[in-house]
GROMACS .gro file of C-alpha atoms in nm:
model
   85
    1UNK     CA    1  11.375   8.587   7.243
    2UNK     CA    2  11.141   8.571   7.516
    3UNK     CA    3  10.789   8.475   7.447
    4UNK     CA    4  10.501   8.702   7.525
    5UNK     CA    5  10.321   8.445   7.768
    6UNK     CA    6  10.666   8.482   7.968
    7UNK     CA    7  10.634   8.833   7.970
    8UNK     CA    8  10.252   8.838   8.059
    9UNK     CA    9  10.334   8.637   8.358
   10UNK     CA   10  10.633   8.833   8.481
   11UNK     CA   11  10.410   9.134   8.431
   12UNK     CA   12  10.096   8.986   8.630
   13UNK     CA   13  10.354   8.905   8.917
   14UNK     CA   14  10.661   9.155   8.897
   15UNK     CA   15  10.471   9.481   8.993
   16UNK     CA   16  10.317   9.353   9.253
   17UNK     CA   17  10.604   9.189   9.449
   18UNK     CA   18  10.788   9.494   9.420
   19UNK     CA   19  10.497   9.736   9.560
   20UNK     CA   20  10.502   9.524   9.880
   21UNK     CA   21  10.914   9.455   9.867
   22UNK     CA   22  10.940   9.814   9.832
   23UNK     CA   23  10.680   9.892  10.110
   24UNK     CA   24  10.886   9.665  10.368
   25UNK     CA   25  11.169   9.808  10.300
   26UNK     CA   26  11.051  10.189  10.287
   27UNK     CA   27  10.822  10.198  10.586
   28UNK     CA   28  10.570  10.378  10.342
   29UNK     CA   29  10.303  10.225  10.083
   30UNK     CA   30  10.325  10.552   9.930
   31UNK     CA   31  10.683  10.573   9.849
   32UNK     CA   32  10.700  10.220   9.766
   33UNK     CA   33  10.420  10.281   9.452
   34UNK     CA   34  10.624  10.578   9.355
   35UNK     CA   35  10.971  10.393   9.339
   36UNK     CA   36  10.734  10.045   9.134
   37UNK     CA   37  10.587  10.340   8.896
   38UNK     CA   38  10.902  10.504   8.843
   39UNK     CA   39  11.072  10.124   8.753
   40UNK     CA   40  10.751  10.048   8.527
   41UNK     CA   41  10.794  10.383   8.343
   42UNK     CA   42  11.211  10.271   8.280
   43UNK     CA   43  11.129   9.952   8.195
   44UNK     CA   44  10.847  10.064   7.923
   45UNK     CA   45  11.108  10.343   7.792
   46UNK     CA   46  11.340  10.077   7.719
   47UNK     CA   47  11.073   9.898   7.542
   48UNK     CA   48  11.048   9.578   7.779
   49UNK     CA   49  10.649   9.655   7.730
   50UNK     CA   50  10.528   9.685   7.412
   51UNK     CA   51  10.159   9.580   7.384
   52UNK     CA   52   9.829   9.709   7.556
   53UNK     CA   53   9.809   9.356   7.716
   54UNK     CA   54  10.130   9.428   7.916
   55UNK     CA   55   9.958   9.756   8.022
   56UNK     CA   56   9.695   9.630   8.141
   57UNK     CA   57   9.870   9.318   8.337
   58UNK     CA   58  10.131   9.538   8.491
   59UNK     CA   59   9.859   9.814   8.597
   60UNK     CA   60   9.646   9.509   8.749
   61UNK     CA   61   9.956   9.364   8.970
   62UNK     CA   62  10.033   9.699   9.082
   63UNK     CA   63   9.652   9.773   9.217
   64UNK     CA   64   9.673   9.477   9.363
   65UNK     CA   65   9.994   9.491   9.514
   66UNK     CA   66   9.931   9.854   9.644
   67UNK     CA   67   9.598   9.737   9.806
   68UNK     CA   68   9.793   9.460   9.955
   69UNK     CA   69  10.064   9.648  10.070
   70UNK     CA   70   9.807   9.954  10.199
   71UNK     CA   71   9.591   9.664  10.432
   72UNK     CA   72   9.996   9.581  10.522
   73UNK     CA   73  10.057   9.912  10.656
   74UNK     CA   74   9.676  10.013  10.814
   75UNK     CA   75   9.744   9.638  11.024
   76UNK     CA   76  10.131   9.764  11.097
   77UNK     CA   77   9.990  10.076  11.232
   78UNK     CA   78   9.709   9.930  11.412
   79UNK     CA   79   9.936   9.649  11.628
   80UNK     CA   80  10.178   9.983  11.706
   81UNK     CA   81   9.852  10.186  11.834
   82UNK     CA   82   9.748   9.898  12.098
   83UNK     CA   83  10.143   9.786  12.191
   84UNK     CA   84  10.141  10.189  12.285
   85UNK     CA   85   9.812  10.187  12.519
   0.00000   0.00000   0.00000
């Protein structure tokens, strides 16, 4: 049985990871919170998160991940605006 400090750490760090994993590989920030939310929502239907404190952890890695991920793109976009001029 895993132990709920394992899981509050995986949750603080999984979500995040993905969001930017997902945004590499998509070529869209958007898309890539879509495809972490739609994962989250699986994994809490399946009952890998069970308590508020998961919630929360998961929601916080994901905001931060996303805003990560968005300053990711903006900077992507940016170097492809002045390689153009």
């Amino acid at each position: 049985m895993e132990s709920m400090v394992t899981k509050f750490f995986l949750s603080l760090l999984v979500p995040g990871l993905l969001v930017i994993l997902f945004t590499r590989v998509t070529f869209n920030h958007i898309v890539a919170l879509i495809l972490t939310v739609a994962l989250m929502a699986a994994a809490v239907y399946a009952g890998y998160t069970h308590t508020w404190l998961l919630f929360i952890a998961n929601a916080a890695s994901l905001t931060a991940g996303f805003w990560y991920s968005t300053n990711m793109f903006n900077r992507r976009k940016k170097a492809e605006a002045h390689e153009n001029e």
